[in-house]
Amino acid sequence: MFSRIFSLFLVFPLVLQAAGSGGRPNVLFIISDDLNNSLGCYGHPLVKSPNLDRLAARGVRFDRAYCQFPLCGPSRNSMLTGLYPNSTGILANAQIFRQTIPKQISLPQAFRLEGYFAGRIGKLYHYNVPNSMGTNGHDDPGSWELELNPVGCDRLEEEPKIFSLTPGQFGGTLSWYASPKADALHTDGLQAENAAWVLERCAAQKDRPFFLALGFFRPHTPYVAPKNYFDLYPEADLPLVSGVAEDQKDLPAHALGSYKKEQDKLTDPLRRQAIQAYFASITFLDAQVGHVLDTLQRLGLEENTIVVFTSDHGYHLGEHGLWQKQSLFEESARVPLIIAAPGLAKAGAVASSPVGLVDLYPTLTELAGVKPPANLQGQSLVPILKDPAAPGRGWAVSQVVRGGGFNRMGAAPAVGDNGRRISGYSLRTQRWRYTEWDEGRAGKELYDHDSDPRELHNLADQPEQAQVVADLATQLHKAVAASLPKDGRIPEMSSAVWAPNLTNP
């Protein structure tokens, strides 16, 4: 397990060549996997996240941040290219943008091209979790100078002990295990140690800034964490979602298209165990983030390092009768987003304007003075970092697909698809969520977050909301059109993967 890690460590001094930094800031980019907004700093009454809470206390917390596609691969490709999924052409897992738009400059690649050291630890692009842990997964070699893929006891040693709704499967199904092993023996614990090691060597190279990306695997299934984190959440204290049948009565079929038949096996005790394991995985993740933040502070890097923390998408824990991801409801589309950019904003500020993960690329390049590609579709969040009350774009858009072979999560296409691909798009404004399925032909949804933050009452067919629907539909259609490339066509997939040679950027 450790030999691969140390062999990679040996090549690190060869790639960390000196280059004048000119006082440019470092970037520490941390992303979690399948994390919703169940954090203390977002007001969750139970989940303990002291380290992310302290990061939020010294940065800006974005209260309405949204992914562009609530599935790992499409979301991460969009975020790291600064393009909407319709422009990356990545609408499913197990794909990489080099198969569709091979010459696009990725976010870390843009930093490499200007002399930054760029390294990756863990999952940044898509991985098949847990099977790809310890490998490069569906990665982009041109994005990095260093790739570290540690793998811990949770990958193979403990898999036979994991409970799963579908025996023998772990990644796409609800599965969990309270491990007797210590943090440092788990994959995410090893990744935190790797990050500390890399940061120490970056700190020694004072004349070259770094872009270090750290992709933790938790709380993605299987929810494996040391038992002491499970003990923080007694099952009896965990409430369950109720009223699902009534909630679903006014929903289009596609709104529930991410439902999995295997979830019929869930009893109330199993639901509580799943929630317990998910919360335990979050607090375990938080502890690993804390280790990295402590290292950053210990090395004196904190005041010249932009720290970003986010997730690839949100996650359902029974809301609307759904579990996991790939819906267009708030629980699935919303993500935590914290940006600590020293000297830019009042510590602990909260921004309420809707933003997207697609906005991170132009934000970080502006903060660091790095030249971005001309075709980025996101909008820099620097004005909001300077003034969290700034209005920003005022909306975010997310999408999913149903049927047509694009749904890789195991959810059956909704009735009536006949194998045809159906697109769903959802516009989130400060007050409203408006969703269309197949351009409205297969259903519409409208939720008023001022009075219905749980999105329980679909108002799309209410006569008194007709003008609101019309206005939001116009706004959504413009946003969808703008999400496409200039030629208006979603890029086609190639079986070949092309990556630039950036050994000496």
Coordinates of C-alpha atoms in Angstrom, one line a residue:
M1 CA 0.0 0.0 0.0
F2 CA 2.7 2.4 0.9
S3 CA 5.3 1.5 -1.7
R4 CA 3.5 3.3 -4.5
I5 CA 3.2 6.4 -2.4
F6 CA 6.9 6.6 -1.5
S7 CA 8.0 5.8 -5.1
L8 CA 6.0 8.9 -6.2
F9 CA 7.5 10.9 -3.4
L10 CA 10.9 10.2 -4.8
V11 CA 10.2 12.0 -8.1
F12 CA 8.7 15.1 -6.4
P13 CA 12.0 17.1 -6.3
L14 CA 12.4 16.5 -10.0
V15 CA 9.2 18.2 -10.9
L16 CA 9.3 21.0 -8.3
Q17 CA 11.7 23.2 -10.3
A18 CA 12.3 26.8 -9.3
A19 CA 10.4 29.5 -11.1
G20 CA 9.9 33.1 -10.0
S21 CA 6.7 33.6 -8.1
G22 CA 6.6 37.4 -8.0
G23 CA 4.7 37.2 -4.7
R24 CA 1.8 35.4 -6.4
P25 CA -0.6 33.6 -4.0
N26 CA -0.7 29.8 -3.6
V27 CA -4.0 27.9 -4.1
L28 CA -5.1 24.9 -1.9
F29 CA -8.2 23.4 -3.7
I30 CA -10.0 20.9 -1.5
I31 CA -13.0 19.0 -2.9
S32 CA -15.1 16.4 -1.1
D33 CA -17.2 13.7 -2.8
D34 CA -21.0 13.5 -2.5
L35 CA -21.1 16.1 0.3
N36 CA -24.3 18.1 0.8
N37 CA -24.6 21.1 3.1
S38 CA -24.9 19.1 6.3
L39 CA -22.2 21.1 8.1
G40 CA -22.2 23.2 11.3
C41 CA -21.3 26.4 9.4
Y42 CA -24.4 25.9 7.2
G43 CA -26.6 25.5 10.3
H44 CA -27.0 21.8 10.5
P45 CA -28.2 21.0 14.0
L46 CA -26.4 17.6 14.4
V47 CA -23.4 17.3 12.2
K48 CA -20.1 18.3 13.8
S49 CA -17.6 20.0 11.4
P50 CA -15.4 22.2 13.6
N51 CA -12.5 22.5 11.0
L52 CA -14.7 23.5 8.1
D53 CA -16.5 25.8 10.5
R54 CA -13.2 27.6 11.3
L55 CA -12.4 27.8 7.6
A56 CA -15.8 29.5 7.0
A57 CA -15.0 31.8 9.9
R58 CA -12.0 33.2 8.2
G59 CA -13.4 33.2 4.6
V60 CA -16.6 33.7 2.7
R61 CA -19.3 31.1 2.9
F62 CA -21.5 30.9 -0.2
D63 CA -25.0 30.0 1.0
R64 CA -26.5 29.3 -2.5
A65 CA -23.8 27.5 -4.4
Y66 CA -24.8 24.9 -7.0
C67 CA -23.2 22.3 -9.2
Q68 CA -23.9 22.3 -12.9
F69 CA -24.7 18.5 -13.0
P70 CA -25.4 16.5 -9.9
L71 CA -23.2 13.5 -10.9
C72 CA -19.5 13.2 -10.2
G73 CA -17.9 13.0 -13.7
P74 CA -20.0 15.7 -15.4
S75 CA -19.8 18.1 -12.5
R76 CA -16.0 17.8 -12.1
N77 CA -15.3 18.1 -15.8
S78 CA -17.4 21.3 -15.8
M79 CA -15.8 22.8 -12.8
L80 CA -12.2 22.1 -13.9
T81 CA -12.8 23.4 -17.5
G82 CA -14.9 26.4 -16.6
L83 CA -17.5 25.2 -19.1
Y84 CA -21.1 24.0 -18.7
P85 CA -21.7 20.3 -19.3
N86 CA -23.3 21.1 -22.6
S87 CA -20.0 22.6 -23.7
T88 CA -17.8 19.8 -22.3
G89 CA -19.9 17.1 -23.8
I90 CA -19.5 15.1 -20.6
L91 CA -22.9 14.0 -19.5
A92 CA -22.0 10.7 -17.8
N93 CA -19.4 9.2 -15.5
A94 CA -16.2 7.4 -16.7
Q95 CA -15.3 10.1 -19.2
I96 CA -12.9 12.9 -19.5
F97 CA -13.1 16.2 -21.4
R98 CA -10.0 15.3 -23.5
Q99 CA -12.4 12.9 -25.3
T100 CA -14.6 15.8 -26.5
I101 CA -12.7 19.1 -26.3
P102 CA -9.1 17.9 -26.1
K103 CA -7.4 21.3 -26.5
Q104 CA -9.3 23.0 -23.6
I105 CA -7.0 24.4 -20.9
S106 CA -8.0 23.0 -17.5
L107 CA -7.9 25.1 -14.4
P108 CA -4.7 23.6 -12.9
Q109 CA -3.2 23.5 -16.4
A110 CA -3.7 27.3 -16.7
F111 CA -1.7 27.7 -13.5
R112 CA 1.0 25.3 -14.7
L113 CA 1.4 27.3 -17.9
E114 CA 2.3 30.3 -15.8
G115 CA 5.0 28.6 -13.7
Y116 CA 2.9 27.3 -10.8
F117 CA 3.6 23.8 -9.5
A118 CA 0.4 21.9 -9.9
G119 CA -0.2 18.7 -7.9
R120 CA -3.1 16.4 -7.3
I121 CA -3.8 14.1 -4.4
G122 CA -6.8 11.8 -4.7
K123 CA -10.0 12.4 -6.7
L124 CA -10.3 15.5 -8.8
Y125 CA -11.7 14.2 -12.0
H126 CA -13.9 11.1 -12.0
Y127 CA -13.0 7.9 -10.2
N128 CA -15.1 4.7 -9.9
V129 CA -15.3 4.6 -6.1
P130 CA -14.1 2.4 -4.5
N131 CA -12.7 0.3 -7.4
S132 CA -10.4 3.1 -8.8
M133 CA -9.0 4.2 -5.5
G134 CA -5.3 3.9 -5.6
T135 CA -5.2 4.6 -9.3
N136 CA -5.3 7.7 -11.5
G137 CA -8.9 7.0 -12.4
H138 CA -10.3 9.0 -15.3
D139 CA -7.7 11.7 -14.8
D140 CA -6.1 14.3 -17.0
P141 CA -2.3 14.0 -17.1
G142 CA -1.9 17.5 -18.6
S143 CA -3.4 19.1 -15.5
W144 CA -0.7 18.0 -13.1
E145 CA 3.0 17.6 -12.5
L146 CA 2.5 15.3 -9.6
E147 CA -0.2 12.7 -9.0
L148 CA -0.5 10.9 -5.7
N149 CA -3.0 8.1 -5.2
P150 CA -2.8 6.6 -1.7
V151 CA -5.1 3.8 -0.8
G152 CA -6.0 2.7 2.7
C153 CA -7.6 -0.1 4.7
D154 CA -11.1 1.0 3.5
R155 CA -10.4 0.0 -0.1
L156 CA -9.7 -3.8 0.1
E157 CA -8.9 -4.9 3.6
E158 CA -12.3 -3.9 5.0
E159 CA -14.6 -4.3 2.0
P160 CA -15.7 -7.8 3.0
K161 CA -17.0 -6.3 6.2
I162 CA -19.1 -3.5 4.6
F163 CA -22.9 -3.8 4.7
S164 CA -24.5 -3.1 1.4
L165 CA -28.1 -3.0 0.1
T166 CA -26.8 -4.9 -2.9
P167 CA -24.3 -7.5 -1.6
G168 CA -20.9 -7.2 -3.3
Q169 CA -21.5 -3.7 -4.5
F170 CA -20.3 -0.5 -2.7
G171 CA -19.9 2.6 -4.9
G172 CA -23.3 3.1 -6.4
T173 CA -25.4 1.6 -3.7
L174 CA -26.0 2.5 0.0
S175 CA -23.2 0.8 2.0
W176 CA -21.4 1.5 5.2
Y177 CA -19.0 0.2 7.9
A178 CA -17.8 1.5 11.3
S179 CA -14.1 0.7 11.1
P180 CA -11.9 -0.1 14.2
K181 CA -8.9 1.3 12.3
A182 CA -7.4 4.7 13.1
D183 CA -7.8 7.8 10.8
A184 CA -4.3 7.6 9.4
L185 CA -4.9 4.1 8.0
H186 CA -7.8 5.1 5.9
T187 CA -7.5 6.5 2.4
D188 CA -8.6 10.0 3.3
G189 CA -6.3 10.0 6.3
L190 CA -3.4 9.0 4.1
Q191 CA -4.3 11.8 1.7
A192 CA -4.2 14.3 4.5
E193 CA -0.7 13.0 5.4
N194 CA 0.3 13.2 1.7
A195 CA -0.9 16.8 1.5
A196 CA 1.1 17.8 4.6
W197 CA 4.2 16.2 3.1
V198 CA 3.7 18.1 -0.2
L199 CA 3.0 21.4 1.5
E200 CA 6.2 21.1 3.5
R201 CA 8.2 20.8 0.3
C202 CA 6.2 23.6 -1.4
A203 CA 7.0 25.8 1.6
A204 CA 10.7 25.1 1.1
Q205 CA 10.5 26.3 -2.5
K206 CA 9.7 29.9 -1.7
D207 CA 10.3 31.2 -5.2
R208 CA 7.6 29.1 -6.8
P209 CA 3.8 29.2 -6.0
F210 CA 1.7 26.1 -5.9
F211 CA -1.7 24.9 -7.0
L212 CA -2.4 21.9 -4.8
A213 CA -5.6 20.0 -5.4
L214 CA -6.8 17.6 -2.7
G215 CA -9.8 15.3 -3.5
F216 CA -11.2 13.4 -0.5
F217 CA -13.4 10.4 -1.1
R218 CA -15.7 10.7 1.8
P219 CA -18.6 10.9 2.3
H220 CA -19.1 8.9 -1.0
T221 CA -20.3 5.4 -0.5
P222 CA -19.3 3.1 1.0
Y223 CA -19.5 5.3 4.1
V224 CA -16.5 3.9 5.9
A225 CA -15.0 5.8 8.8
P226 CA -13.5 5.0 12.2
K227 CA -16.1 3.9 14.7
N228 CA -15.5 6.8 17.1
Y229 CA -17.1 9.1 14.4
F230 CA -20.2 6.8 14.3
D231 CA -20.5 7.1 18.1
L232 CA -21.1 10.8 17.8
Y233 CA -24.4 10.2 16.1
P234 CA -26.7 7.8 18.1
E235 CA -29.3 6.3 15.8
A236 CA -32.1 7.2 18.1
D237 CA -31.2 10.9 17.7
L238 CA -31.5 10.8 13.9
P239 CA -34.8 12.0 12.4
L240 CA -36.2 10.5 9.2
V241 CA -38.0 12.2 6.4
S242 CA -41.8 11.8 6.5
G243 CA -44.7 12.6 4.2
V244 CA -43.0 11.3 1.1
A245 CA -46.2 10.0 -0.6
E246 CA -47.9 13.3 -0.3
D247 CA -44.8 15.2 -1.4
Q248 CA -44.6 13.1 -4.6
K249 CA -48.2 13.6 -5.8
D250 CA -47.5 16.9 -7.7
L251 CA -44.1 15.8 -9.2
P252 CA -43.3 15.0 -12.8
A253 CA -42.1 11.4 -13.2
H254 CA -38.6 12.6 -14.3
A255 CA -38.2 14.5 -11.0
L256 CA -38.0 11.1 -9.3
G257 CA -35.9 9.5 -12.1
S258 CA -32.9 8.9 -9.8
Y259 CA -34.8 6.6 -7.6
K260 CA -33.3 3.1 -7.3
K261 CA -35.5 0.0 -6.8
E262 CA -33.0 -1.5 -4.3
Q263 CA -33.9 1.3 -1.9
D264 CA -37.2 -0.5 -1.4
K265 CA -35.1 -2.6 1.0
L266 CA -34.7 0.3 3.4
T267 CA -36.4 -0.1 6.7
D268 CA -36.5 2.7 9.3
P269 CA -33.6 1.1 11.2
L270 CA -31.5 0.9 8.0
R271 CA -32.4 4.5 7.1
R272 CA -31.0 5.6 10.4
Q273 CA -27.9 3.5 10.0
A274 CA -27.3 5.0 6.6
I275 CA -27.7 8.6 7.9
Q276 CA -25.5 7.8 10.9
A277 CA -22.8 6.5 8.6
Y278 CA -23.1 9.5 6.2
F279 CA -22.8 12.0 9.1
A280 CA -19.9 10.0 10.6
S281 CA -18.1 10.1 7.2
I282 CA -18.6 13.9 7.1
T283 CA -17.0 14.4 10.5
F284 CA -14.1 12.1 9.6
L285 CA -13.6 14.1 6.4
D286 CA -13.7 17.3 8.5
A287 CA -10.9 16.0 10.7
Q288 CA -8.7 15.3 7.7
V289 CA -9.3 18.8 6.4
G290 CA -8.3 20.1 9.8
H291 CA -5.0 18.3 9.6
V292 CA -4.3 20.0 6.3
L293 CA -5.3 23.4 7.5
D294 CA -3.1 23.0 10.6
T295 CA -0.2 22.1 8.3
L296 CA -0.8 25.2 6.2
Q297 CA -0.8 27.4 9.3
R298 CA 2.2 25.7 10.9
L299 CA 4.3 26.3 7.7
G300 CA 3.4 30.0 7.6
L301 CA 1.5 29.6 4.3
E302 CA -1.9 30.6 5.5
E303 CA -1.6 34.3 4.7
N304 CA -0.5 33.8 1.1
T305 CA -2.7 30.8 0.2
I306 CA -6.2 30.9 -1.2
V307 CA -8.2 28.0 0.2
V308 CA -11.2 26.6 -1.6
F309 CA -13.5 24.0 -0.1
T310 CA -16.4 22.5 -2.0
S311 CA -18.1 19.3 -3.2
D312 CA -19.0 18.0 -6.6
H313 CA -22.7 17.9 -5.9
G314 CA -25.2 17.5 -3.1
Y315 CA -26.9 14.4 -1.7
H316 CA -30.3 13.1 -0.7
L317 CA -30.9 11.3 2.6
G318 CA -34.6 10.4 1.9
E319 CA -36.0 13.8 0.9
H320 CA -38.7 13.4 -1.7
G321 CA -38.2 9.6 -1.3
L322 CA -34.7 9.8 -2.9
W323 CA -31.3 8.8 -1.8
Q324 CA -27.9 9.8 -3.1
K325 CA -27.7 12.2 -6.1
Q326 CA -28.7 13.0 -9.7
S327 CA -31.9 14.9 -9.0
L328 CA -32.6 18.6 -9.6
F329 CA -33.9 19.2 -6.1
E330 CA -32.0 21.5 -3.7
E331 CA -30.5 18.6 -1.7
S332 CA -28.8 17.2 -4.8
A333 CA -27.9 20.4 -6.7
R334 CA -26.7 22.6 -3.8
V335 CA -23.1 22.3 -2.6
P336 CA -21.0 23.8 0.2
L337 CA -18.6 26.4 -1.0
I338 CA -16.1 28.3 1.2
I339 CA -13.4 30.5 -0.2
A340 CA -10.7 32.0 2.1
A341 CA -8.8 34.6 0.1
P342 CA -6.7 36.5 2.7
G343 CA -7.3 40.3 2.7
L344 CA -10.3 40.3 0.4
A345 CA -13.4 40.1 2.6
K346 CA -14.5 40.4 6.2
A347 CA -13.9 37.1 8.0
G348 CA -16.9 35.0 8.4
A349 CA -19.0 36.8 5.7
V350 CA -21.9 35.0 4.0
A351 CA -22.8 35.5 0.4
S352 CA -26.4 34.7 -0.6
S353 CA -26.4 35.3 -4.3
P354 CA -26.7 32.0 -6.3
V355 CA -23.4 30.9 -7.8
G356 CA -22.1 27.8 -9.6
L357 CA -19.0 25.6 -9.5
V358 CA -18.4 26.8 -13.1
D359 CA -17.5 30.1 -11.5
L360 CA -14.5 28.8 -9.6
Y361 CA -12.1 28.8 -12.7
P362 CA -12.4 32.5 -13.5
T363 CA -12.4 33.4 -9.8
L364 CA -9.1 31.7 -9.0
T365 CA -7.3 32.9 -12.2
E366 CA -8.4 36.5 -11.4
L367 CA -7.2 36.2 -7.8
A368 CA -3.8 34.8 -8.8
G369 CA -3.3 37.0 -11.9
V370 CA -3.3 33.9 -14.2
K371 CA -4.5 34.3 -17.7
P372 CA -7.7 32.3 -18.3
P373 CA -8.9 30.9 -21.7
A374 CA -11.2 33.2 -23.6
N375 CA -14.0 30.7 -23.7
L376 CA -14.8 30.3 -20.0
Q377 CA -18.5 30.4 -19.3
G378 CA -18.4 31.0 -15.5
Q379 CA -18.3 34.4 -13.9
S380 CA -15.6 35.6 -11.4
L381 CA -16.7 35.7 -7.8
V382 CA -14.1 38.2 -6.9
P383 CA -16.7 41.1 -6.7
I384 CA -18.6 38.9 -4.2
L385 CA -15.5 38.1 -2.2
K386 CA -14.8 41.8 -1.9
D387 CA -18.5 42.6 -1.1
P388 CA -20.5 39.5 -0.1
A389 CA -23.7 41.6 -0.6
A390 CA -22.9 42.1 -4.3
P391 CA -25.7 40.7 -6.5
G392 CA -23.5 38.6 -8.8
R393 CA -25.2 36.9 -11.7
G394 CA -28.3 36.3 -9.6
W395 CA -28.9 32.7 -10.7
A396 CA -27.4 29.3 -11.2
V397 CA -28.4 26.5 -13.6
S398 CA -28.1 22.7 -13.2
Q399 CA -29.0 19.9 -15.5
V400 CA -29.4 16.1 -15.6
V401 CA -30.3 13.6 -18.3
R402 CA -32.6 10.7 -18.1
G403 CA -32.6 7.6 -20.4
G404 CA -30.8 7.3 -23.7
G405 CA -27.9 5.4 -22.2
F406 CA -26.6 8.5 -20.3
N407 CA -27.9 7.5 -16.9
R408 CA -25.1 5.5 -15.4
M409 CA -26.3 5.5 -11.8
G410 CA -28.6 2.5 -12.2
A411 CA -31.9 4.4 -12.1
A412 CA -34.4 3.2 -14.6
P413 CA -35.6 5.9 -17.1
A414 CA -39.0 7.3 -16.2
V415 CA -42.1 5.8 -17.8
G416 CA -42.6 7.0 -21.4
D417 CA -39.0 7.6 -22.3
N418 CA -38.9 4.7 -24.8
G419 CA -35.1 4.9 -24.5
R420 CA -35.0 8.5 -25.6
R421 CA -32.7 10.9 -23.8
I422 CA -34.6 13.5 -21.7
S423 CA -32.9 16.6 -20.5
G424 CA -33.9 18.4 -17.3
Y425 CA -32.8 21.9 -16.5
S426 CA -33.3 23.8 -13.3
L427 CA -32.8 27.5 -12.6
R428 CA -32.2 28.7 -9.1
T429 CA -32.6 32.3 -8.3
Q430 CA -32.5 34.0 -4.9
R431 CA -36.2 33.1 -4.3
W432 CA -37.3 30.5 -6.9
R433 CA -36.4 27.1 -8.3
Y434 CA -37.8 26.5 -11.7
T435 CA -37.3 23.2 -13.5
E436 CA -38.3 21.9 -16.9
W437 CA -38.2 18.4 -18.2
D438 CA -37.8 17.9 -21.9
E439 CA -38.4 21.7 -22.4
G440 CA -41.5 21.5 -20.3
R441 CA -43.2 18.8 -22.4
A442 CA -42.5 16.2 -19.7
G443 CA -43.3 18.4 -16.8
K444 CA -42.4 21.6 -14.9
E445 CA -41.7 22.4 -11.3
L446 CA -41.7 25.7 -9.4
Y447 CA -40.8 26.2 -5.7
D448 CA -40.9 29.4 -3.7
H449 CA -38.0 29.2 -1.3
D450 CA -39.3 32.1 0.8
S451 CA -42.2 29.9 2.0
D452 CA -41.1 26.4 1.0
P453 CA -37.4 25.8 1.5
R454 CA -37.9 22.0 1.4
E455 CA -39.5 22.2 -2.1
L456 CA -42.6 20.3 -1.0
H457 CA -45.2 22.3 -3.0
N458 CA -44.9 22.4 -6.8
L459 CA -46.5 25.7 -7.9
A460 CA -45.9 25.3 -11.6
D461 CA -49.6 24.7 -12.5
Q462 CA -51.0 27.3 -10.2
P463 CA -52.8 30.0 -12.3
E464 CA -51.6 32.8 -9.9
Q465 CA -48.0 31.8 -10.7
A466 CA -48.3 31.9 -14.5
Q467 CA -46.4 35.1 -14.9
V468 CA -43.6 33.9 -12.6
V469 CA -43.4 30.7 -14.6
A470 CA -43.2 32.6 -17.9
D471 CA -40.5 34.9 -16.7
L472 CA -38.4 32.1 -15.2
A473 CA -38.9 30.0 -18.3
T474 CA -37.5 32.8 -20.5
Q475 CA -34.5 33.2 -18.1
L476 CA -33.9 29.5 -18.1
H477 CA -34.0 29.2 -21.9
K478 CA -31.5 32.0 -22.2
A479 CA -29.2 30.3 -19.7
V480 CA -29.4 26.9 -21.4
A481 CA -28.6 28.5 -24.8
A482 CA -25.6 30.2 -23.3
S483 CA -24.4 26.9 -21.8
L484 CA -23.8 25.6 -25.3
P485 CA -20.6 26.1 -27.5
K486 CA -20.8 28.9 -30.0
D487 CA -21.9 26.5 -32.7
G488 CA -24.8 25.4 -30.6
R489 CA -23.9 21.7 -30.6
I490 CA -22.9 19.5 -27.7
P491 CA -19.4 18.1 -28.5
E492 CA -19.2 14.5 -29.7
M493 CA -17.4 11.8 -27.8
S494 CA -14.2 10.2 -29.1
S495 CA -12.7 7.0 -27.8
A496 CA -9.2 8.5 -27.9
V497 CA -7.9 10.6 -25.0
W498 CA -5.5 13.4 -26.0
A499 CA -3.5 15.2 -23.4
P500 CA -1.0 18.0 -23.8
N501 CA 2.6 17.5 -23.0
L502 CA 3.3 19.9 -20.2
T503 CA 6.4 18.3 -18.7
N504 CA 8.2 21.6 -19.1
P505 CA 5.4 24.2 -19.1

